XYZ file of C-alpha atoms in Angstrom:
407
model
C 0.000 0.000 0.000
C 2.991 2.293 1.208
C 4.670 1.475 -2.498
C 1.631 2.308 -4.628
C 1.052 5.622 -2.557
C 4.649 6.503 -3.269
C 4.337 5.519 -7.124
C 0.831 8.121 -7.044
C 2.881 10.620 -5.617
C 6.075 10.236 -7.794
C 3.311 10.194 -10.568
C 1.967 13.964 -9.611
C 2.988 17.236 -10.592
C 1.411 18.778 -14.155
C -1.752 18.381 -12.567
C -0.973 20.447 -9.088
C 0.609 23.284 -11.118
C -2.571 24.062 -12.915
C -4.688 23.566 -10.097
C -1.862 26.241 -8.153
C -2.600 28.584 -11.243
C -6.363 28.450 -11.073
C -6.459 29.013 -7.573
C -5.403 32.163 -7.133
C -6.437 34.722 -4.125
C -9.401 35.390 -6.725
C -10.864 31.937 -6.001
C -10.527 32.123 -2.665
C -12.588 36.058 -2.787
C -15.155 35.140 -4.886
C -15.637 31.615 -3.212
C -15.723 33.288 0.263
C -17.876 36.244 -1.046
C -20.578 34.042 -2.276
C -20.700 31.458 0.510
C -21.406 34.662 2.784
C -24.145 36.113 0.152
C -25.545 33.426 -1.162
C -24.941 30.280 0.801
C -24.822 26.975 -0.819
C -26.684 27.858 -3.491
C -24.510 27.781 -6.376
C -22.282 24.851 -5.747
C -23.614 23.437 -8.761
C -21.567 25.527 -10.599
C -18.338 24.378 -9.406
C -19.183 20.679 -10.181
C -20.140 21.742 -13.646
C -16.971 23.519 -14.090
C -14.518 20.925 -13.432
C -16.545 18.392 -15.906
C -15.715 21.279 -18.599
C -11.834 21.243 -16.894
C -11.660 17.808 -17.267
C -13.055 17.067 -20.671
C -10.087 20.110 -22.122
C -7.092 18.913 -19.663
C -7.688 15.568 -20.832
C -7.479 16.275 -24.106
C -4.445 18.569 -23.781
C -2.718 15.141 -21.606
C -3.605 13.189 -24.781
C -1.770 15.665 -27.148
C 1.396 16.376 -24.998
C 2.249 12.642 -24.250
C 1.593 11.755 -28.004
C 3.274 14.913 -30.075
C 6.828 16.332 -29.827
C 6.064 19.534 -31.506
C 4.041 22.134 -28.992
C -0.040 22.502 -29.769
C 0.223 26.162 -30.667
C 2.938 25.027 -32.874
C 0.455 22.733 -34.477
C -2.431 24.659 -34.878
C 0.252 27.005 -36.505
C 1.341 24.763 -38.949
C -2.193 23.106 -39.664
C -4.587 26.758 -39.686
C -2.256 29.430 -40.122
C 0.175 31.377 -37.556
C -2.731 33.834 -37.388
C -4.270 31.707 -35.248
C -1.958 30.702 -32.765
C -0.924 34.649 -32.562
C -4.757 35.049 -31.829
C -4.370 32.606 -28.918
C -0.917 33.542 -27.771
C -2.270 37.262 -27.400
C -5.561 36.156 -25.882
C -3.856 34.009 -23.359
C -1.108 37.016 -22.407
C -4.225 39.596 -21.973
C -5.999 37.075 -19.945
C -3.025 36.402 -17.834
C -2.385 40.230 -17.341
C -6.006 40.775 -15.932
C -5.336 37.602 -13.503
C -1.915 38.799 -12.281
C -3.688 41.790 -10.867
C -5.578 39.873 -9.011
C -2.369 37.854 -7.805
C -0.938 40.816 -7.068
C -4.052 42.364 -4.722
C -4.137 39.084 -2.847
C -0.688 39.479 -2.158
C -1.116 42.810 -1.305
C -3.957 42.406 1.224
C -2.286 39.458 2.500
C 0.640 40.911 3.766
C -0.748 43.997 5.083
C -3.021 41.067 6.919
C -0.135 39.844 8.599
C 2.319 42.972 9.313
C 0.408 45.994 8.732
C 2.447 47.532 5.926
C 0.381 49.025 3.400
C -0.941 46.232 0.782
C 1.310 48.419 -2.115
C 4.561 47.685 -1.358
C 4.233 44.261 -1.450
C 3.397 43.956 -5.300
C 7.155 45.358 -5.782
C 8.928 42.962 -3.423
C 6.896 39.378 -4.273
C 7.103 40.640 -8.545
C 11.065 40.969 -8.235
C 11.443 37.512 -6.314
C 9.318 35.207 -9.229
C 11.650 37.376 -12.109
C 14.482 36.564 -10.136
C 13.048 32.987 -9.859
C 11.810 32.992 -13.223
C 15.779 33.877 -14.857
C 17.778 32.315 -12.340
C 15.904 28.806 -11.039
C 17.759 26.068 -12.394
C 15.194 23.743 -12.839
C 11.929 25.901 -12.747
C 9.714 23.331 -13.429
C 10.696 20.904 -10.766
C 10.716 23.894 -8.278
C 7.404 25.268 -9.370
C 5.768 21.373 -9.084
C 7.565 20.696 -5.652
C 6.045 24.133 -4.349
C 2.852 24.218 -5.316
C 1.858 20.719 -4.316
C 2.345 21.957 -0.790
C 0.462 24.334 -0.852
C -2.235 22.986 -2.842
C -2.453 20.411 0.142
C -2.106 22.528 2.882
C -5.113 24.384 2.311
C -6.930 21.384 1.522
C -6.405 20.581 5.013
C -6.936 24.035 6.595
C -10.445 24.240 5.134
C -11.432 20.572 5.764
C -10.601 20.395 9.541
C -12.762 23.977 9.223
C -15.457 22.566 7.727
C -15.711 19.767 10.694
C -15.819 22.766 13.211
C -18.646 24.846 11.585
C -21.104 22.167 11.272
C -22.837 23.188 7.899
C -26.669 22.562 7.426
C -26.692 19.368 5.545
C -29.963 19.812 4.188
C -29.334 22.807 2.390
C -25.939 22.111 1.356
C -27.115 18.794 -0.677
C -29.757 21.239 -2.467
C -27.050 23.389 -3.135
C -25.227 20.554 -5.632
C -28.372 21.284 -7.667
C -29.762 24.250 -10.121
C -33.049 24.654 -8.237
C -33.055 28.530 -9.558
C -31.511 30.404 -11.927
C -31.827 33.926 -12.630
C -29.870 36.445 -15.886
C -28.978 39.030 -12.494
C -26.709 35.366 -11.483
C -23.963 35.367 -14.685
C -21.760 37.031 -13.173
C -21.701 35.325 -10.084
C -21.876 31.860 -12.454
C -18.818 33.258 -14.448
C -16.804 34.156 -11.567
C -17.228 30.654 -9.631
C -16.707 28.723 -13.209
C -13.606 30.555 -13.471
C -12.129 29.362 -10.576
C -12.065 25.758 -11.774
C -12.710 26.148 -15.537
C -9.427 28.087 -17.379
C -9.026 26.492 -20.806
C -5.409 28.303 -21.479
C -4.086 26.433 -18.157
C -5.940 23.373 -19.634
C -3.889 23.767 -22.669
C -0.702 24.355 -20.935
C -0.631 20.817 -19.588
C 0.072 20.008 -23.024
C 3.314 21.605 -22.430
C 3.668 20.425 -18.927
C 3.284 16.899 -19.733
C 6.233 17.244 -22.587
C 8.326 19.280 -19.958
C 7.838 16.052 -17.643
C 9.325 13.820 -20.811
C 5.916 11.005 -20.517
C 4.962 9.451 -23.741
C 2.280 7.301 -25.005
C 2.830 4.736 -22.025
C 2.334 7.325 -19.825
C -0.789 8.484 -20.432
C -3.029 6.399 -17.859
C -0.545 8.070 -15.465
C -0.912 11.928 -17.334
C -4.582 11.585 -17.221
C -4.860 10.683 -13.151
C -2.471 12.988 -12.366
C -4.997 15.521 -14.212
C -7.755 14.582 -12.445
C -7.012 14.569 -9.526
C -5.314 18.251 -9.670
C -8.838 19.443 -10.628
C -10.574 17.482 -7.937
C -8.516 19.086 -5.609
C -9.204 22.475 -7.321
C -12.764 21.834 -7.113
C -12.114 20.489 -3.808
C -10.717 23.830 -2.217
C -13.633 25.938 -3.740
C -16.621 23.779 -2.638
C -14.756 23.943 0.883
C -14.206 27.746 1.168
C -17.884 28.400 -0.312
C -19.225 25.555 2.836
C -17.404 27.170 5.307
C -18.248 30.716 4.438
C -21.447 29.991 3.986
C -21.936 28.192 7.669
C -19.784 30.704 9.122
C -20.691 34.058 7.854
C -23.903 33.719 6.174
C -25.667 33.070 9.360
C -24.010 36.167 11.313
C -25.130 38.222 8.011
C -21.183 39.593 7.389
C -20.849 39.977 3.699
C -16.706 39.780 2.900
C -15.089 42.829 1.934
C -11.744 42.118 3.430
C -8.835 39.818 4.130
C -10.149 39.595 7.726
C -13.567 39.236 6.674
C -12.373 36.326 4.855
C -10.620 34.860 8.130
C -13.736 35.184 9.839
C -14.768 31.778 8.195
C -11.285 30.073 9.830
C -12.120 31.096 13.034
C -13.273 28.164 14.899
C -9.765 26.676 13.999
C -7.489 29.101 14.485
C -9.615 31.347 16.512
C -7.764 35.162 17.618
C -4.851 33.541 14.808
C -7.630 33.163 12.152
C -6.537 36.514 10.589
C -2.807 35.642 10.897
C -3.374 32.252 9.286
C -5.814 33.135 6.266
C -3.451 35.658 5.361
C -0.413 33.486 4.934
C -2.864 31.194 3.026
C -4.010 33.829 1.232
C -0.710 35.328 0.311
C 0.881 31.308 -0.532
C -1.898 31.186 -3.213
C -1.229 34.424 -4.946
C 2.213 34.029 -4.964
C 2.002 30.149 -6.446
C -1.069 31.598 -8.646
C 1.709 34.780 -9.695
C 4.687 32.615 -10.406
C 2.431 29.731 -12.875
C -0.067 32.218 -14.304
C 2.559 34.747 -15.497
C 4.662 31.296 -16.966
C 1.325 30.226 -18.718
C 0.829 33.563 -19.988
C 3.920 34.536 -21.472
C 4.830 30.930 -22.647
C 1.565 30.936 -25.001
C 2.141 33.975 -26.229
C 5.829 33.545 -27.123
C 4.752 30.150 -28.686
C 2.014 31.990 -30.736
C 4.260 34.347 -32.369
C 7.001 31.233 -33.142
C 9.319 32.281 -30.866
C 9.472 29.254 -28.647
C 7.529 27.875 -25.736
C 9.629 25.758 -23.074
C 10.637 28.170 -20.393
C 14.107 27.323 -21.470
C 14.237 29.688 -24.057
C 14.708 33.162 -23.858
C 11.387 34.515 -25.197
C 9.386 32.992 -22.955
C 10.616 34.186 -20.068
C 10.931 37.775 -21.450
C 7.116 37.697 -22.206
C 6.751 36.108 -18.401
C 8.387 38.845 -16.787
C 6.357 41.431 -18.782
C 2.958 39.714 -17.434
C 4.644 39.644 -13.786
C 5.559 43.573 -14.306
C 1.924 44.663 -15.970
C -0.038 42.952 -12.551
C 2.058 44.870 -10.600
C 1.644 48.396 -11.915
C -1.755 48.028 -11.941
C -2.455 46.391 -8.776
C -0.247 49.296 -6.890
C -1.802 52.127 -8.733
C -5.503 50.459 -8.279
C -7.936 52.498 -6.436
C -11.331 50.860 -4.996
C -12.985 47.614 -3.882
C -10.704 45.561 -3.537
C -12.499 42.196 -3.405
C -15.053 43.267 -5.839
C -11.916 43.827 -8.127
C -10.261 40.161 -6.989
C -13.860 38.581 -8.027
C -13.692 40.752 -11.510
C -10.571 39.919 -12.601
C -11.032 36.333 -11.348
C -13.851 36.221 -14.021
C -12.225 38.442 -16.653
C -9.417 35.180 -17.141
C -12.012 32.863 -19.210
C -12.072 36.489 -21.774
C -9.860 34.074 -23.611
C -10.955 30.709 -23.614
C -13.496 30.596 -26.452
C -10.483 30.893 -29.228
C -8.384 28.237 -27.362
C -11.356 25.707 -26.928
C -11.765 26.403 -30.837
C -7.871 25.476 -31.101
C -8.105 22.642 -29.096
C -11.164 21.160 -30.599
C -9.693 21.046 -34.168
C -6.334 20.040 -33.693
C -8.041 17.349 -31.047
C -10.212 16.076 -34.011
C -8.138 16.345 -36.468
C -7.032 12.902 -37.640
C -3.884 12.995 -39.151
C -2.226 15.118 -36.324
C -3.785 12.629 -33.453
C -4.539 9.562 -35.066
C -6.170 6.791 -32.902
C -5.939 9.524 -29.963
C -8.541 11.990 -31.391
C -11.412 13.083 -29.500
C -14.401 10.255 -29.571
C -18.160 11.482 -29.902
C -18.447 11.630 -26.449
C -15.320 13.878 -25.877
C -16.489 16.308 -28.363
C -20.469 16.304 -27.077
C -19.110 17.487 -23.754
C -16.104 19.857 -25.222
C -18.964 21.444 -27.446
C -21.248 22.044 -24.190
C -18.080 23.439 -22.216
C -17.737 25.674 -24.903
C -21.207 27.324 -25.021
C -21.193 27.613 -21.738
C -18.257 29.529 -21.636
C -19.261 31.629 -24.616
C -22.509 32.342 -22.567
C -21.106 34.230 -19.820
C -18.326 35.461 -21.544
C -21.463 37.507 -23.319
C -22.483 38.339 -19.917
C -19.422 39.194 -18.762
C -18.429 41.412 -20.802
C -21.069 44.544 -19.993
C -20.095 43.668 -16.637
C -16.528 44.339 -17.329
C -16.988 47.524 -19.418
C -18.955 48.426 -16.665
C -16.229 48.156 -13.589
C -13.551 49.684 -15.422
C -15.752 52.965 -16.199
C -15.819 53.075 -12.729
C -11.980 52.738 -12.188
């Protein structure tokens, strides 16, 4: 037993760096903010969300462990370069709106813990993942190492939580289904699907899975690893949204703040709740930072033909530009700050309609995948994933336009 948990564990890695990426100090805002609003309602959405996750990272496992040549590489060479720029410049936009919401949680974070006013930490946190990003010798081993810590570690801080609060099970169980659904809901539904749901860190795995050398015989292995990142990713959010709905919902606090957040961790940690949510909070935005701004300027570099693995120079130039653009804009941001966290949370998914379109034909396409092409049932649920996202990304958009009027 010992043997075969060591094997699972040896086995892990793609997997917990997307899940790192995805949950960001975004996830954690908008899952805490809608516990405390709306209660269990909309855990439905979560569920839904990692079917969609696990339909595209599957398919992106399939293509890395088969192909030597990168997917946006592919798609260049089989529908034009146009289109891989397309997705390259979506995916650097989309990671440029998340960083600033890496950066925030940072921000708030710290000030959490010492006090120190939530700017300056965007400076110091930004210059340590450059300096990581050009000087780590191995960045992907450090980056997998890392965030499968942390990934578990606030597994565990929520779940012992959750044991404390004593959630109504009644309600929870209804809240698994869609009893009641209104248009006024999108843009809570986009902002909870985007914490499990990102289709460009669904098609990074493609490049994680080369990075990690597995082949064909390997991909039993690439696809558990997978799934069970994005049950843990799922995992973390259903947790957060149960706890802050047991523990804040019923006092009526609405979160607006780091320490409204902590309120949820109390009957753990109880006077160190704040202490303790913070360096949570601030693990995840720096994990979410570091991958995100990787993912970001990777796809974008790859797009244009300049190279993907984070070996090459381009890459890494485009990655530091993603890390510096969060952090301007997250130190000169005025306003809500978790309203902003929740917004930019949702804004990352802005770019997953041209990568699921990507995906879907090179996926299909026989002569590039051969016997490992999507099967009707693959494509039924990639097609669903995709109107789905191309539903509230309709939504979300007027709701975008309409924060950053307001900026």
């Amino acid at each position: 037993m010992l043997e075969k948990i060591k094997d699972l564990t040896k086995s892990l890695g793609p997997g917990f760096i997307i899940a790192s990426v995805v949950l960001g100090p975004g996830s954690i805002a908008v899952a805490s903010r809608i516990g405390s609003e709306e209660g269990y309602s909309f855990l439905w959405v979560i569920i839904l969300a990692a079917i969609c996750m696990i339909v595209y990272t599957s398919m992106a496992v399939r293509f890395g462990v088969t192909k030597k040549e990168s997917m946006l590489e592919t798609i260049a060479e089989k529908y034009g370069r146009w289109f891989a720029v397309l997705i390259g410049i979506s995916s650097f936009m989309s990671a440029s709106s998340f960083q600033f919401g890496n950066n925030l949680g940072i921000g708030i974070g710290m000030e959490g813990i010492t006090g120190i006013d939530e700017r300056v930490w965007p400076f110091f946190f930004t210059s340590l993942a450059i300096m990581l990003l050009f000087w780590a010798t191995n960045l992907y081993k450090v980056l997998e190492k890392l965030m499968m810590v942390l990934v578990m570690i606030m597994i565990l801080a929520f779940f012992v939580n959750l044991l404390l609060t004593a959630p109504d099970l009644t309600q929870l169980a209804k809240g698994f289904l869609p009893l009641s659904l209104k248009l006024d809901d999108m843009d809570i539904v986009a902002a909870l699907v985007a914490t499990t749901f990102a289709v460009n860190g669904a098609i990074y795995q493609s490049y994680l899975v080369q990075n990690k050398g597995w082949k064909e015989s390997n991909l039993k292995r690439g696809l558990n690893d997978s799934y069970m990142g994005i049950f843990f990713l799922a995992l973390i959010s259903i947790l957060i949204i149960i706890t802050s709905a047991a523990a804040l919902k019923p006092q009526g606090i609405t979160v607006n703040s780091a320490a409204d957040m902590a309120l949820q961790l109390e009957a753990l940690f109880g006077s160190y709740a704040k202490i303790i949510f913070s360096l949570g909070l601030c693990a995840a935005a720096f994990s979410s930072l570091m991958v995100n701004a990787v993912i970001g300027g990777g796809l974008l570099s790859d797009g244009l033909g300049l190279g993907g693995s984070m070996n090459e120079k381009m890459p890494k130039v485009f990655t530091a530009v993603v890390l510096l653009l969060g952090m301007l804009v997250a130190v000169f941001f005025r306003g809500d700050v978790i309203y902003a966290l929740i917004i930019a949370q949702a804004s990352t998914i802005m770019s997953v309609p041209l990568i699921a379109i990507g995906m879907y034909l090179i996926l299909n396409n026989k002569q590039v995948m051969g016997k490992f092409r999507n099967n009707p049932r693959h494509n039924i649920l990639a097609i669903l994933g995709f109107l789905l996202i191309s539903f509230i990304v309709y939504f979300l958009y007027s709701r975008l336009l309409t924060f950053l009027s307001t900026v």
